[in-house]
Short mmCIF file of C-alpha atoms in Angstrom, two decimals:
data_model
loop_
_atom_site.label_atom_id
_atom_site.label_comp_id
_atom_site.label_asym_id
_atom_site.label_seq_id
_atom_site.Cartn_x
_atom_site.Cartn_y
_atom_site.Cartn_z
CA MET A 1 6.29 -11.70 24.54
CA ILE A 2 5.15 -13.40 21.33
CA ARG A 3 1.64 -13.73 19.89
CA TYR A 4 0.80 -15.40 16.61
CA GLN A 5 -2.12 -16.02 14.29
CA LEU A 6 -3.57 -19.38 15.33
CA SER A 7 -5.06 -20.17 11.91
CA SER A 8 -1.59 -20.08 10.33
CA GLU A 9 0.75 -23.02 10.82
CA ALA A 10 3.58 -20.92 9.37
CA ALA A 11 2.99 -18.20 11.97
CA LYS A 12 3.12 -20.75 14.77
CA ARG A 13 6.35 -22.30 13.45
CA LEU A 14 8.00 -18.90 13.11
CA ALA A 15 6.93 -17.92 16.62
CA GLU A 16 8.47 -21.11 18.02
CA CYS A 17 11.71 -20.55 16.08
CA VAL A 18 12.01 -16.97 17.34
CA LYS A 19 11.35 -18.12 20.88
CA GLN A 20 14.12 -20.72 20.59
CA VAL A 21 16.61 -18.11 19.36
CA ILE A 22 15.67 -15.69 22.17
CA THR A 23 16.09 -18.47 24.75
CA LYS A 24 19.40 -19.65 23.30
CA GLU A 25 20.86 -16.15 22.82
CA TYR A 26 19.28 -14.53 25.86
CA GLU A 27 22.12 -12.04 26.36
CA LEU A 28 21.44 -10.45 22.97
CA PHE A 29 17.88 -9.57 24.02
CA ASP A 30 18.68 -8.30 27.51
CA PHE A 31 19.91 -4.86 26.45
CA ARG A 32 16.95 -2.84 27.73
CA ARG A 33 14.49 -3.38 30.54
CA THR A 34 10.99 -1.89 30.29
CA GLU A 35 7.98 -2.02 32.58
CA VAL A 36 5.94 -3.59 29.83
CA PRO A 37 7.89 -6.11 27.72
CA PRO A 38 7.93 -5.64 23.93
CA LEU A 39 5.41 -7.69 22.00
CA LEU A 40 6.03 -9.53 18.73
CA LEU A 41 2.84 -10.21 16.74
CA ILE A 42 3.24 -12.69 13.85
CA LEU A 43 0.55 -12.64 11.14
CA ASP A 44 -0.01 -14.41 7.83
CA ARG A 45 -0.70 -12.62 4.56
CA SER A 46 -3.36 -15.17 3.64
CA ASP A 47 -5.61 -13.78 6.38
CA ASP A 48 -6.07 -10.62 4.29
CA ALA A 49 -5.58 -11.28 0.59
CA ILE A 50 -7.77 -8.27 -0.27
CA THR A 51 -5.38 -5.45 0.66
CA PRO A 52 -2.57 -6.29 -1.82
CA LEU A 53 -5.10 -6.46 -4.68
CA LEU A 54 -6.39 -2.90 -4.29
CA ASN A 55 -5.12 0.15 -6.13
CA GLN A 56 -3.74 2.62 -3.59
CA TRP A 57 -3.62 6.40 -3.84
CA THR A 58 -0.51 7.46 -1.99
CA TYR A 59 2.45 8.52 -4.11
CA GLN A 60 4.75 5.69 -3.02
CA ALA A 61 2.06 3.02 -3.40
CA MET A 62 1.07 4.27 -6.86
CA VAL A 63 4.68 4.19 -8.03
CA HIS A 64 5.10 0.64 -6.73
CA GLU A 65 1.82 -0.53 -8.26
CA LEU A 66 2.08 1.10 -11.68
CA LEU A 67 5.84 1.37 -12.26
CA GLY A 68 7.46 -0.96 -9.75
CA ILE A 69 10.09 -0.18 -7.11
CA ASN A 70 13.20 -2.38 -6.99
CA ASN A 71 15.86 -1.38 -4.43
CA ASN A 72 14.52 2.21 -4.52
CA ARG A 73 14.97 2.31 -8.30
CA ILE A 74 12.20 3.07 -10.80
CA ASP A 75 12.53 1.90 -14.39
CA LEU A 76 11.10 4.61 -16.69
CA SER A 77 12.70 3.33 -19.89
CA ARG A 78 9.28 2.54 -21.39
CA VAL A 79 7.89 6.01 -20.84
CA PRO A 80 7.18 7.64 -24.22
CA GLY A 81 9.77 10.29 -25.10
CA ILE A 82 11.81 9.80 -21.92
CA SER A 83 15.22 11.48 -21.83
CA LYS A 84 18.32 9.34 -21.39
CA ASP A 85 19.16 10.62 -17.89
CA LEU A 86 15.65 9.84 -16.58
CA ARG A 87 15.31 6.28 -17.85
CA GLU A 88 16.01 5.11 -14.31
CA VAL A 89 15.45 7.25 -11.22
CA VAL A 90 15.98 6.69 -7.52
CA LEU A 91 13.26 7.41 -4.97
CA SER A 92 14.83 7.30 -1.53
CA ALA A 93 13.47 8.91 1.62
CA GLU A 94 17.04 9.34 2.85
CA ASN A 95 18.14 11.51 -0.07
CA ASP A 96 14.87 13.05 -1.24
CA GLU A 97 13.15 15.28 1.33
CA PHE A 98 10.03 15.72 -0.78
CA TYR A 99 9.60 11.96 -1.24
CA ALA A 100 10.23 11.38 2.47
CA ASN A 101 7.47 13.83 3.38
CA VAL A 102 4.75 12.77 0.94
CA GLY A 103 5.72 9.32 -0.32
CA SER A 104 3.93 6.92 2.01
CA ARG A 105 1.66 9.23 4.01
CA CYS A 106 0.07 11.75 1.65
CA ARG A 107 -3.16 10.69 -0.04
CA ILE A 108 -2.83 11.74 -3.66
CA ILE A 109 -6.40 11.49 -4.79
CA ARG A 110 -9.14 13.53 -3.14
CA THR A 111 -11.54 14.18 -6.04
CA PRO A 112 -12.34 12.36 -9.27
CA ALA A 113 -9.19 13.87 -10.76
CA LEU A 114 -5.53 13.79 -9.80
CA VAL A 115 -5.70 17.33 -8.46
CA LEU A 116 -3.20 17.00 -5.65
CA LEU A 117 -0.99 14.66 -7.64
CA LEU A 118 -0.77 17.07 -10.54
CA SER A 119 -0.15 19.99 -8.20
CA ILE A 120 3.00 18.39 -6.80
CA PRO A 121 5.29 19.13 -9.76
CA VAL A 122 3.73 22.58 -10.16
CA ALA A 123 4.59 23.41 -6.55
CA LEU A 124 8.13 22.09 -6.92
CA ASP A 125 8.61 23.94 -10.19
CA SER A 126 7.33 27.17 -8.67
CA LEU A 127 9.75 26.76 -5.79
CA TRP A 128 12.64 26.30 -8.20
CA LEU A 129 11.66 29.39 -10.19
CA ALA A 130 11.26 31.41 -7.02
CA CYS A 131 14.75 30.45 -5.88
CA SER A 132 16.22 31.45 -9.25
CA HIS A 133 14.16 34.61 -9.54
CA PRO A 134 16.33 37.12 -7.57
CA LEU A 135 19.27 36.71 -9.94
CA SER A 136 17.16 37.15 -13.07
CA LEU A 137 15.70 40.35 -11.63
CA ALA A 138 19.12 41.76 -10.75
CA PHE A 139 20.53 41.95 -14.27
CA PRO A 140 18.53 45.05 -15.42
CA PHE A 141 20.00 47.13 -12.61
CA GLU A 142 22.68 49.65 -13.69
CA GLU A 143 24.54 49.76 -10.37
CA PRO A 144 26.98 46.77 -10.03
CA VAL A 145 26.40 46.81 -6.27
CA ALA A 146 22.80 45.73 -6.86
CA LEU A 147 24.11 42.46 -8.29
CA VAL A 148 26.28 41.51 -5.36
CA SER A 149 23.73 40.22 -2.88
CA PRO A 150 21.61 38.04 -5.20
CA LEU A 151 24.66 36.86 -7.15
CA GLN A 152 26.46 35.87 -3.97
CA ALA A 153 23.36 34.08 -2.69
CA PHE A 154 23.03 32.21 -5.98
CA VAL A 155 26.69 31.10 -5.99
CA GLU A 156 26.55 29.99 -2.36
CA ASN A 157 23.34 28.04 -2.85
CA TYR A 158 23.91 26.76 -6.37
CA PRO A 159 24.45 23.11 -5.31
CA GLN A 160 21.08 23.16 -3.54
CA PHE A 161 19.44 24.82 -6.56
CA LYS A 162 20.90 22.18 -8.85
CA LYS A 163 19.77 19.39 -6.56
CA MET A 164 16.28 20.86 -6.40
CA SER A 165 16.12 21.13 -10.18
CA GLY A 166 16.95 17.44 -10.50
CA THR A 167 14.28 16.57 -7.94
CA VAL A 168 11.70 18.61 -9.84
CA SER A 169 12.52 16.89 -13.15
CA LYS A 170 12.39 13.46 -11.56
CA HIS A 171 9.04 13.91 -9.85
CA VAL A 172 7.47 15.70 -12.82
CA THR A 173 8.41 12.72 -15.00
CA VAL A 174 7.17 10.11 -12.51
CA VAL A 175 3.92 11.94 -11.82
CA GLY A 176 3.31 12.50 -15.52
CA GLU A 177 3.67 8.78 -16.23
CA LEU A 178 1.39 7.87 -13.29
CA SER A 179 -1.23 10.27 -14.60
CA ARG A 180 -0.96 8.80 -18.10
CA LEU A 181 -1.38 5.23 -16.83
CA VAL A 182 -4.32 6.13 -14.59
CA GLY A 183 -6.13 7.60 -17.57
CA GLU A 184 -5.08 4.91 -20.03
CA ARG A 185 -6.24 2.08 -17.77
CA ASN A 186 -9.38 3.84 -16.48
CA LEU A 187 -8.13 3.28 -12.93
CA LEU A 188 -10.40 5.78 -11.22
CA GLU A 189 -13.49 3.81 -12.22
CA VAL A 190 -11.74 0.50 -11.55
CA SER A 191 -10.68 1.66 -8.08
CA GLU A 192 -14.20 2.76 -7.19
CA VAL A 193 -15.55 -0.73 -7.93
CA GLU A 194 -12.61 -2.33 -6.08
CA GLN A 195 -13.52 -0.33 -2.98
CA GLU A 196 -17.15 -1.39 -3.32
CA LEU A 197 -16.07 -5.05 -3.47
CA ALA A 198 -13.80 -4.65 -0.44
CA CYS A 199 -16.04 -2.53 1.80
CA GLN A 200 -19.70 -3.08 0.95
CA ASN A 201 -22.06 -6.06 0.95
CA ASP A 202 -24.33 -5.32 -2.01
CA HIS A 203 -23.88 -8.38 -4.21
CA SER A 204 -26.24 -7.29 -6.97
CA SER A 205 -24.56 -3.89 -7.42
CA ALA A 206 -21.07 -5.40 -7.22
CA LEU A 207 -21.82 -8.03 -9.86
CA GLN A 208 -23.37 -5.47 -12.19
CA ASN A 209 -20.40 -3.08 -11.86
CA VAL A 210 -17.80 -5.81 -12.38
CA ARG A 211 -19.57 -7.03 -15.50
CA ARG A 212 -19.80 -3.47 -16.82
CA LEU A 213 -16.06 -2.93 -16.42
CA LEU A 214 -15.23 -6.28 -17.99
CA GLN A 215 -16.87 -4.95 -21.15
CA ASN A 216 -14.75 -1.79 -21.11
CA PRO A 217 -11.81 -2.13 -23.57
CA ARG A 218 -9.75 0.40 -21.58
CA VAL A 219 -9.62 -1.96 -18.58
CA SER A 220 -6.42 -4.01 -18.77
CA GLU A 221 -6.19 -7.80 -18.46
CA LEU A 222 -4.68 -7.50 -15.01
CA ASP A 223 -7.33 -5.08 -13.76
CA ALA A 224 -10.17 -7.18 -15.20
CA ALA A 225 -8.81 -10.32 -13.53
CA ARG A 226 -8.22 -8.44 -10.29
CA LEU A 227 -11.88 -7.34 -10.14
CA VAL A 228 -12.99 -10.95 -10.55
CA MET A 229 -10.52 -12.03 -7.83
CA LEU A 230 -11.93 -9.48 -5.39
CA TYR A 231 -15.45 -10.60 -6.26
CA ALA A 232 -14.47 -14.24 -5.71
CA LEU A 233 -12.88 -13.54 -2.31
CA HIS A 234 -15.92 -11.61 -1.11
CA TYR A 235 -18.79 -13.60 -2.57
CA GLU A 236 -17.33 -17.12 -2.93
CA ARG A 237 -20.11 -18.56 -0.72
CA HIS A 238 -22.92 -16.18 -1.64
CA SER A 239 -26.13 -17.94 -2.65
CA SER A 240 -26.25 -15.99 -5.93
CA ALA A 241 -22.52 -16.05 -6.67
CA SER A 242 -21.76 -15.86 -10.38
CA LEU A 243 -18.05 -16.64 -10.51
CA PRO A 244 -18.30 -19.12 -13.45
CA GLY A 245 -20.11 -16.46 -15.46
CA LEU A 246 -17.44 -13.86 -14.72
CA LEU A 247 -14.69 -16.30 -15.67
CA ALA A 248 -16.53 -16.88 -18.94
CA ASP A 249 -16.68 -13.10 -19.44
CA LEU A 250 -12.92 -12.90 -18.92
CA LYS A 251 -12.38 -15.61 -21.52
CA SER A 252 -14.74 -14.00 -24.04
CA ARG A 253 -12.93 -10.66 -23.82
CA GLY A 254 -9.61 -12.39 -24.48
CA VAL A 255 -8.03 -12.37 -21.02
CA SER A 256 -5.16 -14.87 -21.08
CA GLU A 257 -5.42 -18.22 -19.31
CA LYS A 258 -2.65 -17.36 -16.81
CA TYR A 259 -4.79 -14.55 -15.40
CA ARG A 260 -7.96 -16.65 -15.34
CA LYS A 261 -6.18 -19.43 -13.44
CA LEU A 262 -5.00 -16.92 -10.86
CA VAL A 263 -8.61 -16.33 -9.76
CA SER A 264 -8.87 -19.82 -8.28
CA ALA A 265 -5.28 -19.59 -6.98
CA VAL A 266 -6.12 -16.43 -5.01
CA VAL A 267 -9.23 -18.04 -3.50
CA GLU A 268 -7.18 -21.11 -2.60
CA TYR A 269 -4.59 -18.86 -0.97
CA GLY A 270 -6.80 -16.45 0.94
CA GLY A 271 -10.39 -17.68 0.71
CA LYS A 272 -12.85 -18.23 3.54
CA ARG A 273 -11.57 -21.75 4.19
CA ILE A 274 -8.09 -20.36 4.91
CA ARG A 275 -8.84 -17.12 6.71
CA GLY A 276 -8.82 -17.01 10.48
CA SER A 277 -10.73 -13.71 10.47
CA ASP A 278 -13.92 -12.77 8.67
CA LEU A 279 -13.17 -9.90 6.31
CA PHE A 280 -16.78 -9.64 5.17
CA SER A 281 -19.07 -10.23 8.12
CA PRO A 282 -22.73 -10.46 7.01
CA LYS A 283 -24.75 -7.71 8.67
CA ASP A 284 -28.45 -6.96 9.03
CA ALA A 285 -30.00 -3.76 7.69
CA VAL A 286 -29.59 -1.84 10.96
CA ALA A 287 -25.93 -2.78 11.28
CA ILE A 288 -25.29 -1.87 7.63
CA THR A 289 -26.85 1.57 8.17
CA LYS A 290 -24.72 2.17 11.25
CA GLN A 291 -21.60 1.02 9.42
CA PHE A 292 -22.41 3.29 6.49
CA LEU A 293 -22.88 6.37 8.69
CA LYS A 294 -19.77 5.56 10.72
CA GLY A 295 -17.75 4.55 7.67
CA LEU A 296 -18.21 7.79 5.79
CA LYS A 297 -17.02 9.78 8.78
CA GLY A 298 -13.42 10.72 8.14
CA VAL A 299 -13.32 8.98 4.75
CA GLU A 300 -11.82 11.30 2.17
CA ASN A 301 -13.76 9.81 -0.75
CA VAL A 302 -14.93 6.57 -2.32
CA TYR A 303 -11.38 5.68 -3.34
CA THR A 304 -10.06 5.49 0.25
CA GLN A 305 -12.82 3.64 2.13
CA HIS A 306 -10.84 0.47 2.73
CA GLN A 307 -8.96 -0.22 5.96
CA PRO A 308 -6.70 -3.28 5.99
CA LEU A 309 -7.45 -6.03 8.50
CA LEU A 310 -4.21 -5.03 10.25
CA HIS A 311 -5.88 -1.80 11.43
CA GLU A 312 -8.58 -3.66 13.34
CA THR A 313 -6.09 -6.22 14.67
CA LEU A 314 -3.73 -3.59 16.07
CA ASP A 315 -6.56 -1.44 17.39
CA GLN A 316 -7.91 -4.42 19.32
CA LEU A 317 -4.40 -5.27 20.54
CA ILE A 318 -3.78 -1.74 21.83
CA LYS A 319 -7.15 -1.75 23.63
CA GLY A 320 -6.45 -5.16 25.18
CA LYS A 321 -9.34 -6.77 23.29
CA LEU A 322 -7.46 -9.00 20.83
CA LYS A 323 -8.82 -12.50 21.38
CA ASP A 324 -6.40 -15.08 22.78
CA SER A 325 -8.42 -17.75 20.99
CA GLN A 326 -7.39 -16.29 17.62
CA TYR A 327 -4.00 -14.81 18.53
CA PRO A 328 -2.60 -16.88 21.41
CA TYR A 329 0.57 -16.17 23.36
CA LEU A 330 3.47 -18.53 22.92
CA GLY A 331 3.98 -20.03 26.35
CA PRO A 332 2.15 -19.47 29.62
CA ASN A 333 2.90 -15.75 30.01
CA THR A 334 0.36 -13.10 29.01
CA LEU A 335 0.59 -9.33 28.75
CA ARG A 336 -1.64 -7.69 31.38
CA ASP A 337 -0.76 -4.06 30.68
CA ARG A 338 -1.25 -1.95 27.58
CA PRO A 339 1.56 -2.76 25.12
CA GLN A 340 4.12 -0.03 24.48
CA ASP A 341 6.43 -1.56 21.86
CA ILE A 342 4.77 -3.71 19.20
CA ILE A 343 6.63 -5.43 16.38
CA VAL A 344 4.32 -6.78 13.67
CA PHE A 345 5.69 -9.27 11.17
CA ILE A 346 3.55 -10.45 8.25
CA ILE A 347 4.59 -13.76 6.70
CA GLY A 348 4.02 -13.42 2.99
CA GLY A 349 4.63 -9.68 2.81
CA ALA A 350 3.20 -6.31 3.82
CA THR A 351 1.82 -3.41 1.76
CA TYR A 352 2.22 0.35 1.68
CA GLU A 353 -1.41 0.70 2.79
CA GLU A 354 -0.53 -1.25 5.94
CA ALA A 355 2.55 0.92 6.43
CA LEU A 356 0.27 3.97 6.31
CA THR A 357 -2.04 2.30 8.85
CA VAL A 358 0.88 1.77 11.25
CA TYR A 359 2.00 5.37 10.77
CA ASN A 360 -1.48 6.67 11.62
CA LEU A 361 -1.80 4.39 14.66
CA ASN A 362 1.57 5.57 15.97
CA ARG A 363 0.46 9.16 15.49
CA THR A 364 -2.88 8.75 17.28
CA ASN A 365 -1.89 6.42 20.15
CA SER A 366 0.42 8.19 22.55
CA GLY A 367 2.93 5.93 24.29
CA VAL A 368 2.58 3.13 21.73
CA ARG A 369 5.34 2.41 19.20
CA ILE A 370 4.56 0.02 16.36
CA VAL A 371 7.09 -1.34 13.86
CA LEU A 372 5.91 -3.18 10.74
CA GLY A 373 7.93 -5.88 9.01
CA GLY A 374 7.33 -8.56 6.40
CA THR A 375 9.01 -10.84 3.92
CA THR A 376 8.46 -8.32 1.09
CA ILE A 377 6.52 -5.20 0.11
CA HIS A 378 3.68 -6.17 -2.18
CA ASN A 379 2.11 -4.66 -5.20
CA THR A 380 -0.58 -6.62 -7.06
CA LYS A 381 1.86 -8.52 -9.26
CA ARG A 382 4.01 -9.65 -6.36
CA ALA A 383 0.93 -10.63 -4.36
CA LEU A 384 -0.41 -12.73 -7.22
CA CYS A 385 2.92 -14.46 -7.62
CA ARG A 386 2.86 -15.23 -3.92
CA ALA A 387 -0.64 -16.67 -4.18
CA SER A 388 0.26 -18.75 -7.24
CA GLY A 389 3.43 -20.15 -5.67
CA CYS A 390 6.05 -18.19 -7.62
CA PRO A 391 6.99 -15.35 -5.21
CA ASP A 392 10.46 -14.86 -6.69
CA ARG A 393 9.46 -14.62 -10.35
CA ALA A 394 7.10 -11.66 -10.43
CA GLN A 395 8.81 -9.91 -13.32
CA ASP A 396 9.08 -13.15 -15.32
CA TYR A 397 5.46 -14.10 -14.79
CA PHE A 398 3.96 -10.70 -15.51
CA SER A 399 4.84 -8.07 -18.06
CA LEU A 400 5.63 -4.70 -16.50
CA ARG A 401 2.56 -3.05 -18.04
#
């Protein structure tokens, strides 16, 4: 079964192409019969241009946003005082148990400080010292026999100790650089305003906060432009919208023309005219109060309020409430039962926040298995290149910092 986003011509074309391949190569797709057929849901990135523009606070997402991940490799050559053997490190869930456990699922920020983030290397370092500790305690003993057990344990487990030591050094270096960049670029304050732009409907407060940050010299060109982009996507048709004024503010603070042009490119790519869904539904005072009370329930803090549109889409799909008028089936067949196997493919790329959403939905919906795919994994720079029409030249178009 195939469903696609009706507002996207690309999603419809891809759905038709997939259907043709399945029909032509039917034997390849007849390997397993289930009571409820698998469902392929094809979406378009332009329906939610907000999510790739937000700073995220999981370890993996922060690394991708601030340092960049290319084939599991992280370039740390620009880190001040970096040692030669750590100029490039590999973060792979297959070979790094710690990264596999916390990389994409563990929220790093819980208070207005990187408490959990900074505790990660401390915990790893303590574990390494604890593993080495028995041998160091054995040496003062006079009886040789007292050395045998800890010495033998050390020799037998030395490869694991060495591997753990390398893991500690790697993560301490990465986390240290993330912490430095967060402070240098004032990202906690930036992220708070980003979340306000994405999740709330107070235009006056949003405009005031964006203007305040545009005057802050610690806010980078990219972050300043990103705030204006988020404002433009949310309030492009607001009666008191002040986008020309914000663009003038960007120019007066010396933000380069390439970033200023990207504001209109992002609106052209994912603005209200393009979107099939309404990311920012206007609500009356009663609805806003209900949303506020409901929204704060289960929200860790102001930095993690946002839920990608994908969460609502999949939740409605699982409950059987996803509208056929917006996400039609390809062909006459429809799925009458609750879906069990869902494959989501996002044309234009997915994000680590959406991967976390899928993980949480799989965990909380028994009997439902969701797989997420896309043409790439976005950070802000890749998303902006996509919106501006240069998806394959992210590193040429933007400097790494």
